CSV table of C-alpha atoms and ligand atoms in Angstrom, one decimal:
chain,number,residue,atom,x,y,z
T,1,UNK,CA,89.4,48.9,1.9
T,2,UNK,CA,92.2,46.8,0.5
T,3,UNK,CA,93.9,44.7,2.9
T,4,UNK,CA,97.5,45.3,4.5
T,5,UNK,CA,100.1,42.5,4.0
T,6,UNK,CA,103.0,42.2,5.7
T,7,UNK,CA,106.2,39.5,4.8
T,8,UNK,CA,107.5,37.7,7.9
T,9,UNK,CA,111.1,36.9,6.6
T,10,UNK,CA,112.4,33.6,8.2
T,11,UNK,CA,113.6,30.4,6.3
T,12,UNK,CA,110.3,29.6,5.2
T,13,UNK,CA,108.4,33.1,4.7
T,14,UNK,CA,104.9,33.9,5.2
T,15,UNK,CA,102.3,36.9,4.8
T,16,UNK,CA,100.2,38.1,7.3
T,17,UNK,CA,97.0,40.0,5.8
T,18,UNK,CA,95.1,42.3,7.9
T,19,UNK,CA,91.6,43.8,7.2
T,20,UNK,CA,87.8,43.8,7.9
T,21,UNK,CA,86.0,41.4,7.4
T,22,UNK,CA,88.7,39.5,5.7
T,23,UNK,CA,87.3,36.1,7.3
T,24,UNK,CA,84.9,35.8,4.1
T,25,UNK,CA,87.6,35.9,1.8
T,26,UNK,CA,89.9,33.7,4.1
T,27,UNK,CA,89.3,30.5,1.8
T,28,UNK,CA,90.9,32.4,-1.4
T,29,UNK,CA,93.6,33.8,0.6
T,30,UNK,CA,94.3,30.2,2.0
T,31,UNK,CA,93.9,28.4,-1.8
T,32,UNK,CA,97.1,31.1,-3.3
T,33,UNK,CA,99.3,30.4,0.1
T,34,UNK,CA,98.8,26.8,0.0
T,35,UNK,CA,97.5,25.4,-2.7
T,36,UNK,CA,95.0,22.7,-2.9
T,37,UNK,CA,94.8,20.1,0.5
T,38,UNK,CA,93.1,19.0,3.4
T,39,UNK,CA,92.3,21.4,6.3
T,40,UNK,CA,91.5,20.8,10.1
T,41,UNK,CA,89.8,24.1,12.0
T,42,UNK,CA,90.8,24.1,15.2
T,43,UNK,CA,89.1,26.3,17.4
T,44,UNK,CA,87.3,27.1,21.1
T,45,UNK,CA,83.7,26.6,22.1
T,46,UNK,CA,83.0,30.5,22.0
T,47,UNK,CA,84.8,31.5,18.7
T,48,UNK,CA,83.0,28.1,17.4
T,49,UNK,CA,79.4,29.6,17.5
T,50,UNK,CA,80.7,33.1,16.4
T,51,UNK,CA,82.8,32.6,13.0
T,52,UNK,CA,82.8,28.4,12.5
T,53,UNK,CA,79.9,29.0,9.8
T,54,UNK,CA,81.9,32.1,7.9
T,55,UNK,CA,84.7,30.3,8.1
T,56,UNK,CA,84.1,27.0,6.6
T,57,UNK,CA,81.4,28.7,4.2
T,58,UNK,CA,84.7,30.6,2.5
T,59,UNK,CA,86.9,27.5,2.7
T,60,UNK,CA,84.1,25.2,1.0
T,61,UNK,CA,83.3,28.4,-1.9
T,62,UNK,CA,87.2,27.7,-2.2
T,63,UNK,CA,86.5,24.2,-3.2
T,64,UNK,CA,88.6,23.1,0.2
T,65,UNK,CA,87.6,20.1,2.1
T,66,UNK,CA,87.8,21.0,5.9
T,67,UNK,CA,86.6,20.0,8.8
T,68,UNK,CA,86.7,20.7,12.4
T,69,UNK,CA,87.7,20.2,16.1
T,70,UNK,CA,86.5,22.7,19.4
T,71,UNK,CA,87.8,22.5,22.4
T,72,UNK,CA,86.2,24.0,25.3
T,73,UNK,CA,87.4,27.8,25.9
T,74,UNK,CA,89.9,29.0,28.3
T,75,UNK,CA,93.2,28.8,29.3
T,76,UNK,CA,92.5,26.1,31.9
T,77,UNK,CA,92.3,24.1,28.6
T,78,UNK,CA,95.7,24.8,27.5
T,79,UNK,CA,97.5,21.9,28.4
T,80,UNK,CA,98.3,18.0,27.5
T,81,UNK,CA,94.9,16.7,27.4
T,82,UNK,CA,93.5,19.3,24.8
T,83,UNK,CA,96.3,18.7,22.8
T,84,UNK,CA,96.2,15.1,22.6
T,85,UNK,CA,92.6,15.1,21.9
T,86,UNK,CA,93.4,17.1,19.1
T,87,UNK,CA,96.5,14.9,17.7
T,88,UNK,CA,94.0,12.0,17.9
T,89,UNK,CA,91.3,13.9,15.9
T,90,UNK,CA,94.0,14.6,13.2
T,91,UNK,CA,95.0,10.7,13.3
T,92,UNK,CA,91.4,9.4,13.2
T,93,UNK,CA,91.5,12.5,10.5
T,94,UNK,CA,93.9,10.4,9.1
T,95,UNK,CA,96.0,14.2,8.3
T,96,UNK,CA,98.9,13.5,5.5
T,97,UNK,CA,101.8,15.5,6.3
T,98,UNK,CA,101.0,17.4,2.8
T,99,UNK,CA,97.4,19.0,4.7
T,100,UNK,CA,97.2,22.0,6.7
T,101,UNK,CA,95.8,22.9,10.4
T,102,UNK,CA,94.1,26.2,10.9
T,103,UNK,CA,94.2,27.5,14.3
T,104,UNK,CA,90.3,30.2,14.5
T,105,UNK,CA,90.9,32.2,17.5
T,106,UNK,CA,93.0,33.6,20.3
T,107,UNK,CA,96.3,32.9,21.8
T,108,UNK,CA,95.2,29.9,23.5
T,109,UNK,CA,93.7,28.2,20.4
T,110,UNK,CA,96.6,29.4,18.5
T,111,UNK,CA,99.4,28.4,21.0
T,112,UNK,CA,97.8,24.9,20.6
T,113,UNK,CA,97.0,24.3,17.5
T,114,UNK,CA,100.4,25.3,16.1
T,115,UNK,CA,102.1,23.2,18.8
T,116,UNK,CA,99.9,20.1,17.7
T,117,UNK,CA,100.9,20.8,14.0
T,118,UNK,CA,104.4,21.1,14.9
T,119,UNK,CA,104.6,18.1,16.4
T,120,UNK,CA,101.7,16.1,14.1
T,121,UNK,CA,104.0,13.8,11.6
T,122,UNK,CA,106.9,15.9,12.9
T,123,UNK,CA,105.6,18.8,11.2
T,124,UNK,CA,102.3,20.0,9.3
T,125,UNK,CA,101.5,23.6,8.2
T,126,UNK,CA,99.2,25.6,10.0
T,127,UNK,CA,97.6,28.9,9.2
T,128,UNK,CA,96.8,31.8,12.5
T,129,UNK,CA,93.5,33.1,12.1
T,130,UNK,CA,93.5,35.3,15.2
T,131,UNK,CA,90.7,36.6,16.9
T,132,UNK,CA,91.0,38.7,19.7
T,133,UNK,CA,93.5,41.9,19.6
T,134,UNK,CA,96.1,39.8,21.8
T,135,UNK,CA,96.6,37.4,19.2
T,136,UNK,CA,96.6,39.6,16.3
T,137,UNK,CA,99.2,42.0,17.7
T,138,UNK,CA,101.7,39.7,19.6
T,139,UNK,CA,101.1,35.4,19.3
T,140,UNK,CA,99.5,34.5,16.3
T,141,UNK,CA,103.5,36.2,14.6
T,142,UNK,CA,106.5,34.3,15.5
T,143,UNK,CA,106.0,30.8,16.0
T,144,UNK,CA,106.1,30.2,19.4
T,145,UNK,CA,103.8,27.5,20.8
T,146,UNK,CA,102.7,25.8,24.2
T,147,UNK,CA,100.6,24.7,26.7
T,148,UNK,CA,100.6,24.9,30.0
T,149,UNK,CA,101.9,22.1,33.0
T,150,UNK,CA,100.9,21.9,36.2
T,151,UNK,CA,104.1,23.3,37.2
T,152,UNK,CA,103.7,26.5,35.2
T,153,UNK,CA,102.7,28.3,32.1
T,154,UNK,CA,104.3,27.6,28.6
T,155,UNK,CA,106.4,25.0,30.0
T,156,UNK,CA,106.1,22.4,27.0
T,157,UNK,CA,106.0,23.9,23.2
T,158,UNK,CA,108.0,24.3,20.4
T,159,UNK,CA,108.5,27.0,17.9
T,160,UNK,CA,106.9,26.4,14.4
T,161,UNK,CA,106.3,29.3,11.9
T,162,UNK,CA,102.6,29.3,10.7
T,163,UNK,CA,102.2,29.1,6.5
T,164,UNK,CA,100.4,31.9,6.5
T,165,UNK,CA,98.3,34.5,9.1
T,166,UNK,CA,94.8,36.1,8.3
T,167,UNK,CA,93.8,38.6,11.1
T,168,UNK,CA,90.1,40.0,10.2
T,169,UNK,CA,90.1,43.3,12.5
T,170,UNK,CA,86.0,43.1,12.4
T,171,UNK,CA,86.4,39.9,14.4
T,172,UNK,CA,87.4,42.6,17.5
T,173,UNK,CA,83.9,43.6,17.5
T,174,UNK,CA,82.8,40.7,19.6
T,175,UNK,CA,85.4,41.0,22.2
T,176,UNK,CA,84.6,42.7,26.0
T,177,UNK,CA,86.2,45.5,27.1
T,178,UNK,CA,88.8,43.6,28.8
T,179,UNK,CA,89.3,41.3,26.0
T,180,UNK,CA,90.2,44.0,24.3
T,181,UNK,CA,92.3,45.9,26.8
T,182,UNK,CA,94.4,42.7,27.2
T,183,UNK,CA,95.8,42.9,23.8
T,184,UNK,CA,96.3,46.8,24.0
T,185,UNK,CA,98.3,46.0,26.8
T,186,UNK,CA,100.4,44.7,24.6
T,187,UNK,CA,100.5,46.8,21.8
T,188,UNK,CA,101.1,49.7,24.4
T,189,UNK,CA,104.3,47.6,25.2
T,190,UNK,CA,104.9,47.1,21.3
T,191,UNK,CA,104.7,51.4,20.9
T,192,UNK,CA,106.8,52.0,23.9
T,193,UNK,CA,109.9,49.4,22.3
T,194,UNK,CA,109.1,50.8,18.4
T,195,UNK,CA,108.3,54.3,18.8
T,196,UNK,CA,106.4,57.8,19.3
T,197,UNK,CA,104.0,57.1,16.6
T,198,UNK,CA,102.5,53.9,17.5
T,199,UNK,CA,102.6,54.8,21.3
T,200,UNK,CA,100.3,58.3,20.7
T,201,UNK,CA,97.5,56.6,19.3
T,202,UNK,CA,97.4,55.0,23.2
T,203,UNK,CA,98.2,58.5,24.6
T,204,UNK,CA,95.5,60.5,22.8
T,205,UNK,CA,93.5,58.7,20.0
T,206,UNK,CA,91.0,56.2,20.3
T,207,UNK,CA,92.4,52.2,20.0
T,208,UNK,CA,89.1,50.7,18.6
T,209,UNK,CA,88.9,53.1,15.6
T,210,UNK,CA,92.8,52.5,14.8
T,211,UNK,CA,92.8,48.9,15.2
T,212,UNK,CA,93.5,47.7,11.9
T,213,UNK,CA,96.7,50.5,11.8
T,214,UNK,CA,97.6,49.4,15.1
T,215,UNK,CA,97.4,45.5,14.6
T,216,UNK,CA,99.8,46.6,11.2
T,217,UNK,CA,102.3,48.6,13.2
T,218,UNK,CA,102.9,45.6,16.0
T,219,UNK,CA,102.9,42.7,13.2
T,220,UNK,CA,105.2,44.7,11.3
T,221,UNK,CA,107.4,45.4,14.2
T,222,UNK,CA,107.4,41.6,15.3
T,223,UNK,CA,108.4,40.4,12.5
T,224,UNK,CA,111.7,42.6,12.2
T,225,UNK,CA,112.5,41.1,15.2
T,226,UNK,CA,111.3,37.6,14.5
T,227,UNK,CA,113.6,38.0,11.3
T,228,UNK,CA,116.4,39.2,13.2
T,229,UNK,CA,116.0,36.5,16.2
T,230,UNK,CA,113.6,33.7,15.4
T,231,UNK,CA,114.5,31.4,18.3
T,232,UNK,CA,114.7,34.2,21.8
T,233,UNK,CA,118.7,34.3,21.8
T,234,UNK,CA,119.3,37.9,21.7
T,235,UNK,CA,117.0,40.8,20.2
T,236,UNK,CA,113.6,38.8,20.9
T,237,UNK,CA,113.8,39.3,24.3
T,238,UNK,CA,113.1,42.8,24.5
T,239,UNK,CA,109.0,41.6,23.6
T,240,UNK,CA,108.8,40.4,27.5
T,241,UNK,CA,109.3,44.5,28.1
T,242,UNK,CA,106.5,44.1,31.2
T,243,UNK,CA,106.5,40.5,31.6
T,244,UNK,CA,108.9,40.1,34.2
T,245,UNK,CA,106.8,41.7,37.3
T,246,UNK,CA,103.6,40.8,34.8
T,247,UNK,CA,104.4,37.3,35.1
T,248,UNK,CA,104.7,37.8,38.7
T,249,UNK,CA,101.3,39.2,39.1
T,250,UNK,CA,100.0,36.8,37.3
T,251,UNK,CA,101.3,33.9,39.3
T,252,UNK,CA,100.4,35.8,42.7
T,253,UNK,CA,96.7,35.8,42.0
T,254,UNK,CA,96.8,32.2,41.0
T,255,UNK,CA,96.4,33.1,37.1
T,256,UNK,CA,93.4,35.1,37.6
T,257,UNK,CA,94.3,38.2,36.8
T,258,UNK,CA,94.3,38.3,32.8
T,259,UNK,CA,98.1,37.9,31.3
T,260,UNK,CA,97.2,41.6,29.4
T,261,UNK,CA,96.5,43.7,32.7
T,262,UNK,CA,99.5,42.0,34.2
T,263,UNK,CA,101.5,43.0,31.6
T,264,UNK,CA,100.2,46.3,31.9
T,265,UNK,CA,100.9,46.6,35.9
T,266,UNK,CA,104.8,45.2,34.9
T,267,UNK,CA,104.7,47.9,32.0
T,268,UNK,CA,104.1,50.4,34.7
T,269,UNK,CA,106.3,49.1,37.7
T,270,UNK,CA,109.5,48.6,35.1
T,271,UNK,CA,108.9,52.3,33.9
T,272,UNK,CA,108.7,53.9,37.3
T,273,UNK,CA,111.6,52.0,38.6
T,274,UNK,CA,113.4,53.0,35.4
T,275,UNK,CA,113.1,56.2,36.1
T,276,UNK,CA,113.6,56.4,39.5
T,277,UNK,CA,117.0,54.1,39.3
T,278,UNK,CA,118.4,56.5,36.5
T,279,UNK,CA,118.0,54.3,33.3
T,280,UNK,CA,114.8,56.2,31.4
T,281,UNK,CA,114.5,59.5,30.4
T,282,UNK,CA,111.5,61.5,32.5
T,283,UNK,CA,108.8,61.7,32.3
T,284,UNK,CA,108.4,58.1,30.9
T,285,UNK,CA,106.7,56.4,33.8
T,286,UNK,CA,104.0,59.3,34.0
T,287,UNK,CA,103.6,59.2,29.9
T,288,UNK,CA,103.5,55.5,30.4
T,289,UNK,CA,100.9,55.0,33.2
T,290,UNK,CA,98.8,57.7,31.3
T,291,UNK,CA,98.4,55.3,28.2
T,292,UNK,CA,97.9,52.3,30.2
T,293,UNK,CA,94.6,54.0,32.5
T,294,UNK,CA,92.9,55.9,29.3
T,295,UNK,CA,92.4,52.7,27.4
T,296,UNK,CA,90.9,50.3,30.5
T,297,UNK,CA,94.2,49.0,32.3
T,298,UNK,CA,95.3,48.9,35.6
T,299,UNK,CA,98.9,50.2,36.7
T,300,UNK,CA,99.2,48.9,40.8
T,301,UNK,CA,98.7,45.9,42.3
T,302,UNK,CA,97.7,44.7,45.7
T,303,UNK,CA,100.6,42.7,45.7
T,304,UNK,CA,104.3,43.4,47.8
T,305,UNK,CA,107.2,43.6,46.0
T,306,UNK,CA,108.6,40.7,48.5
T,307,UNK,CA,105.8,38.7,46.8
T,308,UNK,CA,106.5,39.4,43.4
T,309,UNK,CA,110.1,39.3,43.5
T,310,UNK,CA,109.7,36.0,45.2
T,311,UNK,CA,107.2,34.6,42.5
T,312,UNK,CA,109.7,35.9,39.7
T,313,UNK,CA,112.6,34.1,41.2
T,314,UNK,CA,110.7,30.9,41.9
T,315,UNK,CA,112.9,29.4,39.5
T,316,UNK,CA,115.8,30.8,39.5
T,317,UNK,CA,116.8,30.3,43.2
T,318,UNK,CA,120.7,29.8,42.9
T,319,UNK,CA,122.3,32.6,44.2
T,320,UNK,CA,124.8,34.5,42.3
T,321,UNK,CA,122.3,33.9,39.5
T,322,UNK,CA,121.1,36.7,36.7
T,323,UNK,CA,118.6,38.1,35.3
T,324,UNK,CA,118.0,40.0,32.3
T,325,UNK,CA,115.3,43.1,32.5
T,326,UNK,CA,113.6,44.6,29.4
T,327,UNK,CA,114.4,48.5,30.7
T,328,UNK,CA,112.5,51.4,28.8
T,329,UNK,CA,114.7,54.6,28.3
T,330,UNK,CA,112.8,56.3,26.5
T,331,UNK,CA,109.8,56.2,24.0
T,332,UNK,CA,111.2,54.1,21.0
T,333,UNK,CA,114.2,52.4,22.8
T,334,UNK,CA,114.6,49.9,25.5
T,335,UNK,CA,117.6,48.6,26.6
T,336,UNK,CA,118.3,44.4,28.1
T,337,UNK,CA,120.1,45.0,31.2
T,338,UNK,CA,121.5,42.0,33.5
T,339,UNK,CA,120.9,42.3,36.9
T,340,UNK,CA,121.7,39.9,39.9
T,341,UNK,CA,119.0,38.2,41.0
T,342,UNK,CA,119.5,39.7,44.4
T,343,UNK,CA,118.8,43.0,43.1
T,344,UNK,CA,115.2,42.4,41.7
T,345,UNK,CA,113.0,43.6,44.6
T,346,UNK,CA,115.0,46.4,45.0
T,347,UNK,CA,114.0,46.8,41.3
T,348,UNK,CA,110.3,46.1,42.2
T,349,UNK,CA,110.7,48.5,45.2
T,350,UNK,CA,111.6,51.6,43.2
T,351,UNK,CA,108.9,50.2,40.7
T,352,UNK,CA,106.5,50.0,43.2
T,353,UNK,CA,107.0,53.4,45.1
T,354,UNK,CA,108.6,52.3,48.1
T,355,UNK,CA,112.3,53.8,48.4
T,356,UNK,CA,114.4,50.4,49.3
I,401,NAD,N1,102.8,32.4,21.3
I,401,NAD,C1,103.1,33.6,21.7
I,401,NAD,O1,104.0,34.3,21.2
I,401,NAD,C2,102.2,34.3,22.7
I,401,NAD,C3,102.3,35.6,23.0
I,401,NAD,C4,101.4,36.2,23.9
I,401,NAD,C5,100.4,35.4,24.5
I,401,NAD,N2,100.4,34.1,24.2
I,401,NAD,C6,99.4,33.2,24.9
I,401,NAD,O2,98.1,33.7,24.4
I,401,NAD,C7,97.1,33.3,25.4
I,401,NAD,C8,96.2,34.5,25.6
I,401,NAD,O3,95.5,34.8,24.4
I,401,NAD,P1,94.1,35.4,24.4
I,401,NAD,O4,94.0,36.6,25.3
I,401,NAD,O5,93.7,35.6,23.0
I,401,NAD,O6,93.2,34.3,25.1
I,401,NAD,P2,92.0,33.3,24.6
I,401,NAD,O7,92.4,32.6,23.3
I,401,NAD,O8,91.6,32.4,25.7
I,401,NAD,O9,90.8,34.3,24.2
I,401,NAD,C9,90.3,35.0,25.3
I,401,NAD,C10,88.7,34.8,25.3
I,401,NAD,O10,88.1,35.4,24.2
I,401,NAD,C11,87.3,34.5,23.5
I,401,NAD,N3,87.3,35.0,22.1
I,401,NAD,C12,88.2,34.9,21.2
I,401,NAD,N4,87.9,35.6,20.1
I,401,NAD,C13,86.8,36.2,20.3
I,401,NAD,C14,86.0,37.1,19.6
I,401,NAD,N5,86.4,37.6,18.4
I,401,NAD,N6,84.8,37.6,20.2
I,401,NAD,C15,84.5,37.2,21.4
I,401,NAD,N7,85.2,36.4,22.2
I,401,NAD,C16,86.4,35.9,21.6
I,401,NAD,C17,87.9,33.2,23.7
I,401,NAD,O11,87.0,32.2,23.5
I,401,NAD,C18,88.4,33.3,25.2
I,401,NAD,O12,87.3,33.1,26.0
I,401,NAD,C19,97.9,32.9,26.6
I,401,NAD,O13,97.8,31.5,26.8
I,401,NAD,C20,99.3,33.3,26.4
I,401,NAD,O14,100.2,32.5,27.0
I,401,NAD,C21,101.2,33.5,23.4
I,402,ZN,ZN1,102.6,38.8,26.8
């Protein structure tokens, strides 16, 4: 089957190509994008033992010279040390600012690879080669890297635009159920802000036998709004639809709840509270929590609201202080509503099925 390309049109524009087993062709793909250079392969100790070899096999029939550098898996690696290891590889590498990084993997080797090329020489191209469903459909478009600090998650990064994205769907075939949930999480939030179409394939069709339609749908939906909003000042914000009770969540349990089934809990909680505070259309909540159970994901949490209103606030203390919701109305259109701070567990009440 041929594979799908879709243009991401900022400043500098790149394609993302989407197919099965796309991996083995990866080192043509990368030789027409980027012509002839270096490469480093950055990538985790898992991903390492299952597509390293196809990898570099494809670069090396491309006539590329490329090594590599694994870091050990897990988001507790996302943060400074990882990421100065892998600037001092690159150095000892000795990288030229004309060579290229490529980031094998999910969100975490993405997030750090492209914020290690983005700050390398003050800027080296890097090419996404996602490999679990979260990257493909949400980090591995848009340019927006990290790691983590002690004092919380993302808190150092900068954006940088990869040269080019290669997402081989048959990679999915090594990921766990709840691998695999975590990035329909997100591509359930993806169909409820685009629209009907995307979202039924959650309601009633099968998400594994889709995938390569449903990575296409989110990429191509993230990058009209990358194009229209590359830096998070406006439009971009409606992608943390879910992530303001999922970021919560996440921080209650101490980060070990996945960021996926958070997101899917805050996708449910912001729908019922939608409804229930007269900004959605009914029965959106019911439709929504429907999606989210049939494909593997949790919509409740142990948690209070009290608890998850506090966690979500944890930085924004001042009072008199907003904060901006991502508010579904209905299938297909969400709305960014500013709320004061002081009204958020009321928010997370309704959500939550306890009438304030
Ligand atoms: N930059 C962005 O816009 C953005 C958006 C959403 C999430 N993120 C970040 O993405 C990260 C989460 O990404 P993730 O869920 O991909 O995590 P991850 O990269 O840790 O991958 C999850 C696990 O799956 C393993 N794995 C990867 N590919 C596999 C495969 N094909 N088969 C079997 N195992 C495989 C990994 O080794 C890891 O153990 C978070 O750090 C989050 O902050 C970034
Ligand atoms: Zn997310």
């Amino acid at each position: 089957m041929e594979p799908c390309v879709i243009r991401v049109r900022v400043r500098e524009g790149y394609d993302v190509v989407i197919g099965g087993g796309l991996l083995k062709d990866s080192g043509r793909l990368m030789r027409a994008a980027l012509g002839s250079c270096r490469l480093i392969v950055v990538t985790d100790s898992n991903v390492a033992h299952l597509y390293l070899p196809t990898l570099l096999n494809s670069l090396a029939e491309a006539g590329y010279d490329a090594c590599s550098y694994v870091f050990p898996a897990g988001e507790a690696h996302k943060r400074m040390d990882s990421l100065s290891g892998m600037l001092e590889f690159f150095a000892g590498q000795r990288l030229t600012r004309m060579d290229c990084v490529v980031a094998l993997g999910g969100g975490v080797t993405g997030d750090m690879a492209g914020f290690a090329a983005g700050c390398y020489l003050r800027g080296v191209r890097y090419v996404q080669v996602p490999t679990t469903l979260l990257a493909a459909v949400d980090s591995s478009v848009g340019g927006k890297t990290a790691v983590d600090l002690a004092a919380g998650k993302n808190l150092a990064g900068l954006f940088h635009q990869p040269s080019m994205v290669i997402c081989d769907t048959k990679t999915f075939e090594t990921l766990t159920p709840d691998e695999f949930a975590n990035g329909t999480a997100e591509a359930i939030k993806t169909g409820i802000l685009d629209d009907e179409t995307l979202f039924s394939v959650f309601e009633l069709g099968d998400a594994r036998a889709n995938v390569k339609e449903i990575v296409a749908q989110c990429v191509a939906f993230k990058a009209r709004i990358v194009e229209a909003d590359e830096t998070e000042t406006g439009i971009r914000k409606t992608l943390n639809l879910g992530h303001t009770a999922g970021h919560a969540i996440e921080q209650c349990s101490g980060f070990s709840m996945p960021h996926g089934h958070a997101v899917a809990i805050g996708l449910a909680i912001i729908a019922r509270a939608a409804e229930r505070l007269g900004w959605a259309q009914v029965p959106i909540a019911r439709r929504i929590e429907h999606a989210l159970t049939r494909n593997g994901l949790p919509i409740t949490t142990e948690f209070s609201p009290e608890a998850l209103a506090e966690a979500a606030l944890s930085d924004k203390k001042r009072a008199g202080g907003t904060i901006t919701l991502v508010v579904p109305k209905q299938i297909g259109d969400c709305a960014l509503i500013d709320i004061p701070v002081e009204q958020l567990l009321d928010v997370f009440r309704a959500g939550m099925e306890i009438v304030a």
